[in-house]
Amino acid sequence: MLFEPLTLRSITFPNRIWVSPMCQYSSDDGLPNDWHLVHLGSRAVGGAGLVIVEASGVSPEGRITSWDSGMWSEKHADAFRPIVDFIHAQGSVAGIQIAHAGRKASTDKPWNGGRALDHWTPLAPSAIPFRDGDPVPHALTLAEIDEVVGQFTNAARLALRAGFRALEIHAAHGYLLHEFLSPLCNTRDDEYGGSLENRLRMTLRVTHRVREVWPDELPLFVRISATDWADGGWDILQAVELAKRLRDLGVDLVDCSSGGAVPHAKIELGPGYQVPFARAIRHEAQIATGAVGLITEARQAKSIVSEGSADAVLLARELLRDPYAPLHWARELGVEVRWPDPYSRAR
C-alpha cells in the first residue's frame, strides 16, 4: 500500500511517501530562492508523492528566524510559483505549511546555536518565555488575535495564487496555535484560555477561516503535537477531541507529531515513536492521518500504512540523507515505479 495512490478531495497523491515540511533557514526576506528550487525539486524528482514547503510565516514576525520562508504578500506567492510548477511537472503534489512561530520566534539559525535574537518581539497567548533568559513575549489582545486569524486566511489565499494543491496549518511544536492549545503555555482568563473548549478556540477559528477561502476541491491538513510529553500539558485525549473538531470543519488529514511546547519535555524516542498517536487519532477521530518521526526504512514505512496506523508517512531527515529514498524503497520492496525519463537509463 505504500506505493498505492491516495485521493483526498480532487487531488490524487501518487504514493504515501511524503516530504515533511523542514525549515531550511535560507530565504531572503521570506522569499524562496535557488536553494529551495533545488532542495524541494530534488525530492519531487526522487519520487515523493507530496512535497510540503517548510513552515512559512503568515507575517514577518510569525517566522522562527529572519531566514524562514514566508507567505504574506503577492511577491512571496509569485516567487514560489516556479518551484510549485517544477514539483508538479515531476508528477508530485506541491503543498505548503503556513505557520506562526509565536513565542519561539526571532531566533538565530540552529547551526548558529538557535539562540533568541532581538529582531522583533515575539507574540504569544500569554507573556511566558519559552525558556529562562528568552525575551518575554507580548500577550496578544483580542484585536491582535483577530489580526493573526486574518493573516492565516491571507496566507491561504496567497498559497492558492502560487499554485499549491495541498495546504497545511501548523498547530504543533510549541508554535503559536499549539501555545493556545497547551495549558503549559496558555494561562489566559478570557475566552481563549482555561477550559479545553477555550484553548481549542484559536486553532478552530483559524481552520474555519482557512477552509472558507481554500477551495473545496483541494485538501487541507493540520499538523498537531499529539502530546507535550510533560505533566499537566496537552495530551493525546485532548488531541483526539481536536481532531474530531477539525474533521467536522473540513480538514482532510491530521499530520501527527509531538512535543515542542516546553523545553523540559521528556520524549521517549525510538523508531516510529509517534506512530501510535497517528493510529489513535485515525481510529478514534475517524480522519486520515500522517505519521512522522524516526521513520527510516522501507519495510517500517510499509507496515505503518498497510497495518492501518496512518494513511501516509512523512519523512524528514531520511529525505535529507537520501532525496531519492522513494525510488530506492520501491526497488527494495519490488514495486515498479516510474523514474524521471532523463534518469531511466540508470534503473
mmCIF file of C-alpha atoms in Angstrom:
data_model
loop_
_atom_site.group_PDB
_atom_site.id
_atom_site.type_symbol
_atom_site.label_atom_id
_atom_site.label_comp_id
_atom_site.label_asym_id
_atom_site.label_seq_id
_atom_site.Cartn_x
_atom_site.Cartn_y
_atom_site.Cartn_z
ATOM 1 C CA MET A 1 0.000 0.000 0.000
ATOM 2 C CA LEU A 2 2.947 2.356 0.442
ATOM 3 C CA PHE A 3 3.048 2.950 -3.312
ATOM 4 C CA GLU A 4 -0.693 2.987 -3.912
ATOM 5 C CA PRO A 5 -2.280 6.358 -4.733
ATOM 6 C CA LEU A 6 -4.238 8.246 -2.096
ATOM 7 C CA THR A 7 -7.061 10.558 -3.140
ATOM 8 C CA LEU A 8 -8.205 13.390 -0.882
ATOM 9 C CA ARG A 9 -10.919 15.545 -2.425
ATOM 10 C CA SER A 10 -9.874 16.112 -6.050
ATOM 11 C CA ILE A 11 -6.160 15.504 -5.536
ATOM 12 C CA THR A 12 -4.573 12.095 -6.043
ATOM 13 C CA PHE A 13 -1.175 11.671 -4.427
ATOM 14 C CA PRO A 14 0.789 9.079 -6.432
ATOM 15 C CA ASN A 15 2.098 7.336 -3.302
ATOM 16 C CA ARG A 16 2.105 7.554 0.504
ATOM 17 C CA ILE A 17 5.731 8.720 0.971
ATOM 18 C CA TRP A 18 5.645 12.450 1.590
ATOM 19 C CA VAL A 19 8.186 15.166 2.317
ATOM 20 C CA SER A 20 7.672 16.605 5.776
ATOM 21 C CA PRO A 21 7.997 20.411 5.983
ATOM 22 C CA MET A 22 11.586 21.160 7.004
ATOM 23 C CA CYS A 23 12.884 24.674 7.610
ATOM 24 C CA GLN A 24 15.952 25.495 5.537
ATOM 25 C CA TYR A 25 16.740 28.887 7.119
ATOM 26 C CA SER A 26 17.894 30.049 3.698
ATOM 27 C CA SER A 27 15.246 32.514 2.462
ATOM 28 C CA ASP A 28 15.707 36.148 1.523
ATOM 29 C CA ASP A 29 13.157 38.255 3.433
ATOM 30 C CA GLY A 30 10.833 35.266 3.334
ATOM 31 C CA LEU A 31 11.340 34.719 -0.387
ATOM 32 C CA PRO A 32 12.429 31.307 -1.698
ATOM 33 C CA ASN A 33 15.478 31.152 -3.930
ATOM 34 C CA ASP A 34 17.560 28.672 -5.933
ATOM 35 C CA TRP A 35 18.279 26.636 -2.806
ATOM 36 C CA HIS A 36 14.579 25.952 -2.359
ATOM 37 C CA LEU A 37 14.089 25.082 -6.020
ATOM 38 C CA VAL A 38 16.874 22.504 -5.882
ATOM 39 C CA HIS A 39 16.027 21.221 -2.395
ATOM 40 C CA LEU A 40 12.289 20.797 -2.983
ATOM 41 C CA GLY A 41 12.632 19.884 -6.646
ATOM 42 C CA SER A 42 15.096 17.102 -5.873
ATOM 43 C CA ARG A 43 12.584 15.400 -3.595
ATOM 44 C CA ALA A 44 9.953 15.557 -6.327
ATOM 45 C CA VAL A 45 12.433 14.071 -8.804
ATOM 46 C CA GLY A 46 13.181 11.445 -6.155
ATOM 47 C CA GLY A 47 9.614 10.159 -6.247
ATOM 48 C CA ALA A 48 7.887 11.673 -3.209
ATOM 49 C CA GLY A 49 4.110 11.779 -3.606
ATOM 50 C CA LEU A 50 3.797 15.124 -1.815
ATOM 51 C CA VAL A 51 6.418 17.802 -1.212
ATOM 52 C CA ILE A 52 5.485 20.190 1.606
ATOM 53 C CA VAL A 53 7.314 23.509 1.859
ATOM 54 C CA GLU A 54 8.726 24.438 5.248
ATOM 55 C CA ALA A 55 6.776 26.349 7.910
ATOM 56 C CA SER A 56 6.162 29.634 6.113
ATOM 57 C CA GLY A 57 5.346 32.674 8.194
ATOM 58 C CA VAL A 58 1.923 34.236 7.769
ATOM 59 C CA SER A 59 3.583 37.506 8.794
ATOM 60 C CA PRO A 60 7.195 38.703 9.192
ATOM 61 C CA GLU A 61 7.006 38.290 12.976
ATOM 62 C CA GLY A 62 5.440 34.859 12.516
ATOM 63 C CA ARG A 63 8.735 33.340 11.381
ATOM 64 C CA ILE A 64 11.028 31.306 13.594
ATOM 65 C CA THR A 65 14.033 33.134 12.165
ATOM 66 C CA SER A 66 14.606 36.012 9.787
ATOM 67 C CA TRP A 67 15.697 33.402 7.224
ATOM 68 C CA ASP A 68 12.453 31.396 7.157
ATOM 69 C CA SER A 69 10.201 31.440 4.123
ATOM 70 C CA GLY A 70 7.012 33.460 4.255
ATOM 71 C CA MET A 71 3.609 33.781 2.656
ATOM 72 C CA TRP A 72 2.312 37.246 3.466
ATOM 73 C CA SER A 73 2.405 39.082 0.128
ATOM 74 C CA GLU A 74 1.834 38.506 -3.568
ATOM 75 C CA LYS A 75 5.578 38.842 -4.020
ATOM 76 C CA HIS A 76 6.074 35.719 -1.914
ATOM 77 C CA ALA A 77 3.380 33.792 -3.751
ATOM 78 C CA ASP A 78 4.840 34.673 -7.136
ATOM 79 C CA ALA A 79 8.343 33.676 -6.018
ATOM 80 C CA PHE A 80 7.060 30.201 -5.135
ATOM 81 C CA ARG A 81 5.267 29.688 -8.450
ATOM 82 C CA PRO A 82 8.232 28.336 -10.462
ATOM 83 C CA ILE A 83 9.068 25.887 -7.667
ATOM 84 C CA VAL A 84 5.456 24.705 -7.482
ATOM 85 C CA ASP A 85 5.328 24.264 -11.260
ATOM 86 C CA PHE A 86 8.544 22.214 -11.231
ATOM 87 C CA ILE A 87 7.247 19.909 -8.476
ATOM 88 C CA HIS A 88 4.016 19.317 -10.368
ATOM 89 C CA ALA A 89 5.912 18.657 -13.599
ATOM 90 C CA GLN A 90 7.600 15.702 -11.865
ATOM 91 C CA GLY A 91 4.247 14.093 -11.035
ATOM 92 C CA SER A 92 4.377 15.035 -7.360
ATOM 93 C CA VAL A 93 1.968 17.324 -5.482
ATOM 94 C CA ALA A 94 3.180 20.634 -4.067
ATOM 95 C CA GLY A 95 1.973 21.614 -0.610
ATOM 96 C CA ILE A 96 2.906 24.329 1.856
ATOM 97 C CA GLN A 97 2.693 24.656 5.625
ATOM 98 C CA ILE A 98 1.551 28.076 6.862
ATOM 99 C CA ALA A 99 2.635 28.974 10.359
ATOM 100 C CA HIS A 100 3.127 31.480 13.144
ATOM 101 C CA ALA A 101 6.052 30.786 15.477
ATOM 102 C CA GLY A 102 4.556 32.587 18.472
ATOM 103 C CA ARG A 103 6.893 32.873 21.449
ATOM 104 C CA LYS A 104 9.541 30.745 19.683
ATOM 105 C CA ALA A 105 10.066 33.401 17.006
ATOM 106 C CA SER A 106 13.021 35.732 16.406
ATOM 107 C CA THR A 107 15.838 33.234 16.919
ATOM 108 C CA ASP A 108 19.134 32.574 15.200
ATOM 109 C CA LYS A 109 19.733 29.758 12.741
ATOM 110 C CA PRO A 110 20.043 26.374 14.505
ATOM 111 C CA TRP A 111 23.602 25.808 13.284
ATOM 112 C CA ASN A 112 24.482 29.122 14.983
ATOM 113 C CA GLY A 113 23.005 27.898 18.247
ATOM 114 C CA GLY A 114 19.359 28.903 17.719
ATOM 115 C CA ARG A 115 19.540 31.492 20.497
ATOM 116 C CA ALA A 116 16.895 34.181 20.870
ATOM 117 C CA LEU A 117 17.585 37.378 18.919
ATOM 118 C CA ASP A 118 16.067 40.835 19.331
ATOM 119 C CA HIS A 119 14.922 41.174 15.722
ATOM 120 C CA TRP A 120 11.342 41.647 16.936
ATOM 121 C CA THR A 121 9.167 40.983 19.995
ATOM 122 C CA PRO A 122 7.607 37.504 19.862
ATOM 123 C CA LEU A 123 3.852 37.127 20.254
ATOM 124 C CA ALA A 124 2.072 34.535 22.406
ATOM 125 C CA PRO A 125 -1.211 33.786 24.152
ATOM 126 C CA SER A 126 0.446 34.614 27.483
ATOM 127 C CA ALA A 127 3.549 36.575 28.495
ATOM 128 C CA ILE A 128 5.596 33.470 29.310
ATOM 129 C CA PRO A 129 9.004 32.972 27.630
ATOM 130 C CA PHE A 130 9.838 29.579 26.157
ATOM 131 C CA ARG A 131 12.915 29.166 28.360
ATOM 132 C CA ASP A 132 14.663 31.153 31.071
ATOM 133 C CA GLY A 133 16.545 34.052 29.546
ATOM 134 C CA ASP A 134 14.376 34.286 26.435
ATOM 135 C CA PRO A 135 12.549 37.566 25.774
ATOM 136 C CA VAL A 136 9.144 37.840 27.419
ATOM 137 C CA PRO A 137 6.594 37.611 24.572
ATOM 138 C CA HIS A 138 3.798 40.081 24.088
ATOM 139 C CA ALA A 139 0.452 38.573 25.124
ATOM 140 C CA LEU A 140 -1.953 39.006 22.242
ATOM 141 C CA THR A 141 -5.006 41.189 22.764
ATOM 142 C CA LEU A 142 -8.360 40.099 21.373
ATOM 143 C CA ALA A 143 -7.959 42.536 18.486
ATOM 144 C CA GLU A 144 -4.488 41.168 17.735
ATOM 145 C CA ILE A 145 -5.838 37.613 17.782
ATOM 146 C CA ASP A 146 -8.299 38.668 15.089
ATOM 147 C CA GLU A 147 -5.380 40.063 13.077
ATOM 148 C CA VAL A 148 -3.492 36.777 13.292
ATOM 149 C CA VAL A 149 -6.560 34.838 12.151
ATOM 150 C CA GLY A 150 -6.731 37.200 9.182
ATOM 151 C CA GLN A 151 -3.045 36.606 8.434
ATOM 152 C CA PHE A 152 -3.590 32.852 8.213
ATOM 153 C CA THR A 153 -6.546 33.456 5.906
ATOM 154 C CA ASN A 154 -4.472 35.748 3.704
ATOM 155 C CA ALA A 155 -1.655 33.189 3.560
ATOM 156 C CA ALA A 156 -4.108 30.543 2.353
ATOM 157 C CA ARG A 157 -5.274 32.821 -0.459
ATOM 158 C CA LEU A 158 -1.676 33.505 -1.447
ATOM 159 C CA ALA A 159 -0.812 29.786 -1.390
ATOM 160 C CA LEU A 160 -3.607 29.251 -3.890
ATOM 161 C CA ARG A 161 -2.218 32.045 -6.054
ATOM 162 C CA ALA A 162 1.162 30.282 -6.005
ATOM 163 C CA GLY A 163 -0.467 27.099 -7.325
ATOM 164 C CA PHE A 164 -0.164 24.844 -4.289
ATOM 165 C CA ARG A 165 -2.620 21.929 -4.283
ATOM 166 C CA ALA A 166 -2.355 20.992 -0.600
ATOM 167 C CA LEU A 167 -2.268 23.288 2.406
ATOM 168 C CA GLU A 168 -1.203 22.512 5.971
ATOM 169 C CA ILE A 169 -1.867 24.656 9.048
ATOM 170 C CA HIS A 170 0.917 24.374 11.623
ATOM 171 C CA ALA A 171 -0.528 23.817 15.112
ATOM 172 C CA ALA A 172 2.375 21.845 16.571
ATOM 173 C CA HIS A 173 5.880 22.053 18.044
ATOM 174 C CA GLY A 174 5.206 24.831 20.538
ATOM 175 C CA TYR A 175 4.417 27.480 17.942
ATOM 176 C CA LEU A 176 1.552 29.916 18.273
ATOM 177 C CA LEU A 177 -1.500 27.705 17.703
ATOM 178 C CA HIS A 178 -0.036 24.942 19.853
ATOM 179 C CA GLU A 179 0.687 27.549 22.542
ATOM 180 C CA PHE A 180 -3.028 28.331 22.684
ATOM 181 C CA LEU A 181 -3.807 24.601 22.963
ATOM 182 C CA SER A 182 -1.400 23.766 25.774
ATOM 183 C CA PRO A 183 -2.187 24.752 29.376
ATOM 184 C CA LEU A 184 1.569 24.919 29.952
ATOM 185 C CA CYS A 185 1.796 27.929 27.623
ATOM 186 C CA ASN A 186 -1.687 29.412 27.865
ATOM 187 C CA THR A 187 -2.740 30.994 31.180
ATOM 188 C CA ARG A 188 -5.345 33.361 29.741
ATOM 189 C CA ASP A 189 -8.562 34.008 31.675
ATOM 190 C CA ASP A 190 -10.700 35.036 28.698
ATOM 191 C CA GLU A 191 -12.469 33.000 26.017
ATOM 192 C CA TYR A 192 -9.111 31.720 24.688
ATOM 193 C CA GLY A 193 -7.827 30.194 27.928
ATOM 194 C CA GLY A 194 -8.685 27.847 30.749
ATOM 195 C CA SER A 195 -11.092 25.133 29.606
ATOM 196 C CA LEU A 196 -10.377 22.793 26.719
ATOM 197 C CA GLU A 197 -13.164 24.446 24.754
ATOM 198 C CA ASN A 198 -11.484 27.829 25.151
ATOM 199 C CA ARG A 199 -7.982 26.543 24.370
ATOM 200 C CA LEU A 200 -9.261 24.940 21.153
ATOM 201 C CA ARG A 201 -10.877 28.170 20.017
ATOM 202 C CA MET A 202 -7.894 29.795 18.256
ATOM 203 C CA THR A 203 -6.950 26.716 16.207
ATOM 204 C CA LEU A 204 -10.577 26.081 15.276
ATOM 205 C CA ARG A 205 -11.114 29.739 14.269
ATOM 206 C CA VAL A 206 -8.043 29.693 12.046
ATOM 207 C CA THR A 207 -9.060 26.377 10.490
ATOM 208 C CA HIS A 208 -12.620 27.548 9.851
ATOM 209 C CA ARG A 209 -11.471 30.742 8.151
ATOM 210 C CA VAL A 210 -8.819 28.986 6.092
ATOM 211 C CA ARG A 211 -11.262 26.306 4.941
ATOM 212 C CA GLU A 212 -13.617 29.098 3.794
ATOM 213 C CA VAL A 213 -11.013 30.501 1.378
ATOM 214 C CA TRP A 214 -9.191 27.271 0.460
ATOM 215 C CA PRO A 215 -11.146 25.694 -2.435
ATOM 216 C CA ASP A 216 -13.478 22.798 -1.636
ATOM 217 C CA GLU A 217 -11.744 20.615 -4.198
ATOM 218 C CA LEU A 218 -8.319 20.949 -2.527
ATOM 219 C CA PRO A 219 -7.260 19.087 0.650
ATOM 220 C CA LEU A 220 -6.479 20.817 3.937
ATOM 221 C CA PHE A 221 -4.185 19.322 6.581
ATOM 222 C CA VAL A 222 -3.372 20.353 10.138
ATOM 223 C CA ARG A 223 -0.142 19.361 11.862
ATOM 224 C CA ILE A 224 -0.541 18.895 15.599
ATOM 225 C CA SER A 225 1.578 17.844 18.511
ATOM 226 C CA ALA A 226 -0.356 14.930 19.969
ATOM 227 C CA THR A 227 1.265 15.391 23.381
ATOM 228 C CA ASP A 228 3.549 17.829 25.198
ATOM 229 C CA TRP A 229 5.413 14.924 26.849
ATOM 230 C CA ALA A 230 5.069 16.877 30.114
ATOM 231 C CA ASP A 231 2.852 16.591 33.168
ATOM 232 C CA GLY A 232 -0.185 18.849 33.115
ATOM 233 C CA GLY A 233 0.202 19.592 29.427
ATOM 234 C CA TRP A 234 -1.578 18.849 26.176
ATOM 235 C CA ASP A 235 -2.106 15.124 25.662
ATOM 236 C CA ILE A 236 -3.470 12.509 23.256
ATOM 237 C CA LEU A 237 -7.002 12.598 24.700
ATOM 238 C CA GLN A 238 -7.258 16.319 24.010
ATOM 239 C CA ALA A 239 -5.617 15.790 20.615
ATOM 240 C CA VAL A 240 -8.299 13.256 19.639
ATOM 241 C CA GLU A 241 -11.007 15.758 20.563
ATOM 242 C CA LEU A 242 -9.279 18.441 18.490
ATOM 243 C CA ALA A 243 -9.031 16.041 15.540
ATOM 244 C CA LYS A 244 -12.766 15.366 15.686
ATOM 245 C CA ARG A 245 -13.467 19.088 15.585
ATOM 246 C CA LEU A 246 -11.029 19.575 12.707
ATOM 247 C CA ARG A 247 -12.701 16.769 10.756
ATOM 248 C CA ASP A 248 -16.071 18.488 11.182
ATOM 249 C CA LEU A 249 -14.576 21.741 9.867
ATOM 250 C CA GLY A 250 -13.462 20.071 6.645
ATOM 251 C CA VAL A 251 -9.887 19.097 7.458
ATOM 252 C CA ASP A 252 -8.857 16.063 5.416
ATOM 253 C CA LEU A 253 -5.775 14.805 7.261
ATOM 254 C CA VAL A 254 -4.114 15.308 10.638
ATOM 255 C CA ASP A 255 -0.317 15.270 10.493
ATOM 256 C CA CYS A 256 0.652 13.730 13.852
ATOM 257 C CA SER A 257 3.825 14.948 15.528
ATOM 258 C CA SER A 258 4.508 15.727 19.200
ATOM 259 C CA GLY A 259 6.395 17.906 21.665
ATOM 260 C CA GLY A 260 7.887 21.362 21.347
ATOM 261 C CA ALA A 261 5.759 23.264 23.850
ATOM 262 C CA VAL A 262 8.239 23.286 26.738
ATOM 263 C CA PRO A 263 11.991 22.709 26.929
ATOM 264 C CA HIS A 264 11.769 20.225 29.835
ATOM 265 C CA ALA A 265 9.691 17.642 27.926
ATOM 266 C CA LYS A 266 10.793 14.038 28.408
ATOM 267 C CA ILE A 267 10.376 12.464 24.982
ATOM 268 C CA GLU A 268 10.547 8.698 24.619
ATOM 269 C CA LEU A 269 12.493 8.445 21.363
ATOM 270 C CA GLY A 270 12.664 5.318 19.243
ATOM 271 C CA PRO A 271 11.871 4.118 15.704
ATOM 272 C CA GLY A 272 8.366 5.260 14.782
ATOM 273 C CA TYR A 273 7.837 6.640 18.289
ATOM 274 C CA GLN A 274 4.981 8.913 17.175
ATOM 275 C CA VAL A 275 3.117 6.329 15.096
ATOM 276 C CA PRO A 276 0.805 5.330 17.996
ATOM 277 C CA PHE A 277 -0.530 8.895 18.016
ATOM 278 C CA ALA A 278 -1.379 8.711 14.316
ATOM 279 C CA ARG A 279 -3.051 5.341 14.865
ATOM 280 C CA ALA A 280 -5.138 6.571 17.811
ATOM 281 C CA ILE A 281 -6.319 9.695 16.034
ATOM 282 C CA ARG A 282 -7.060 7.816 12.807
ATOM 283 C CA HIS A 283 -9.255 5.274 14.536
ATOM 284 C CA GLU A 284 -10.829 7.357 17.299
ATOM 285 C CA ALA A 285 -11.442 10.563 15.335
ATOM 286 C CA GLN A 286 -12.183 8.792 12.029
ATOM 287 C CA ILE A 287 -9.907 11.033 9.991
ATOM 288 C CA ALA A 288 -6.929 10.330 7.734
ATOM 289 C CA THR A 289 -3.560 10.761 9.416
ATOM 290 C CA GLY A 290 0.080 11.143 8.536
ATOM 291 C CA ALA A 291 2.804 9.514 10.641
ATOM 292 C CA VAL A 292 6.164 11.174 11.188
ATOM 293 C CA GLY A 293 9.238 10.676 13.366
ATOM 294 C CA LEU A 294 12.195 8.278 13.005
ATOM 295 C CA ILE A 295 10.702 6.514 10.013
ATOM 296 C CA THR A 296 13.836 5.450 8.183
ATOM 297 C CA GLU A 297 13.273 2.093 6.477
ATOM 298 C CA ALA A 298 11.111 0.850 3.629
ATOM 299 C CA ARG A 299 9.539 -2.096 5.447
ATOM 300 C CA GLN A 300 8.882 0.025 8.514
ATOM 301 C CA ALA A 301 7.038 2.597 6.398
ATOM 302 C CA LYS A 302 5.162 -0.129 4.519
ATOM 303 C CA SER A 303 3.886 -1.678 7.744
ATOM 304 C CA ILE A 304 2.710 1.668 9.117
ATOM 305 C CA VAL A 305 0.448 2.151 6.118
ATOM 306 C CA SER A 306 -0.574 -1.473 5.490
ATOM 307 C CA GLU A 307 -1.495 -2.071 9.137
ATOM 308 C CA GLY A 308 -3.716 0.989 9.196
ATOM 309 C CA SER A 309 -1.710 3.133 11.603
ATOM 310 C CA ALA A 310 -1.657 6.024 9.122
ATOM 311 C CA ASP A 311 -2.610 6.852 5.562
ATOM 312 C CA ALA A 312 0.816 8.248 4.685
ATOM 313 C CA VAL A 313 4.292 8.619 6.149
ATOM 314 C CA LEU A 314 6.107 11.936 6.192
ATOM 315 C CA LEU A 315 9.884 11.710 6.047
ATOM 316 C CA ALA A 316 12.231 14.428 7.225
ATOM 317 C CA ARG A 317 15.872 13.607 7.991
ATOM 318 C CA GLU A 318 15.770 10.436 5.912
ATOM 319 C CA LEU A 319 14.948 12.535 2.853
ATOM 320 C CA LEU A 320 17.753 14.951 3.707
ATOM 321 C CA ARG A 321 20.119 11.996 3.663
ATOM 322 C CA ASP A 322 18.619 10.497 0.514
ATOM 323 C CA PRO A 323 16.372 12.637 -1.724
ATOM 324 C CA TYR A 324 15.661 9.529 -3.826
ATOM 325 C CA ALA A 325 14.527 7.310 -0.943
ATOM 326 C CA PRO A 326 11.096 6.652 -2.535
ATOM 327 C CA LEU A 327 12.737 5.257 -5.681
ATOM 328 C CA HIS A 328 15.177 3.188 -3.637
ATOM 329 C CA TRP A 329 12.430 1.890 -1.357
ATOM 330 C CA ALA A 330 10.314 0.859 -4.338
ATOM 331 C CA ARG A 331 13.181 -1.210 -5.663
ATOM 332 C CA GLU A 332 13.769 -2.764 -2.232
ATOM 333 C CA LEU A 333 10.089 -3.707 -1.950
ATOM 334 C CA GLY A 334 9.885 -4.997 -5.520
ATOM 335 C CA VAL A 335 7.460 -2.318 -6.696
ATOM 336 C CA GLU A 336 7.596 -0.920 -10.224
ATOM 337 C CA VAL A 337 7.500 2.881 -10.221
ATOM 338 C CA ARG A 338 8.241 5.435 -12.897
ATOM 339 C CA TRP A 339 11.642 7.097 -12.862
ATOM 340 C CA PRO A 340 12.196 10.510 -14.455
ATOM 341 C CA ASP A 341 12.891 9.960 -18.154
ATOM 342 C CA PRO A 342 16.393 11.535 -18.033
ATOM 343 C CA TYR A 343 17.336 9.027 -15.288
ATOM 344 C CA SER A 344 15.691 5.954 -16.814
ATOM 345 C CA ARG A 345 18.916 4.502 -18.215
ATOM 346 C CA ALA A 346 20.281 4.225 -14.638
ATOM 347 C CA ARG A 347 17.472 1.976 -13.371
#
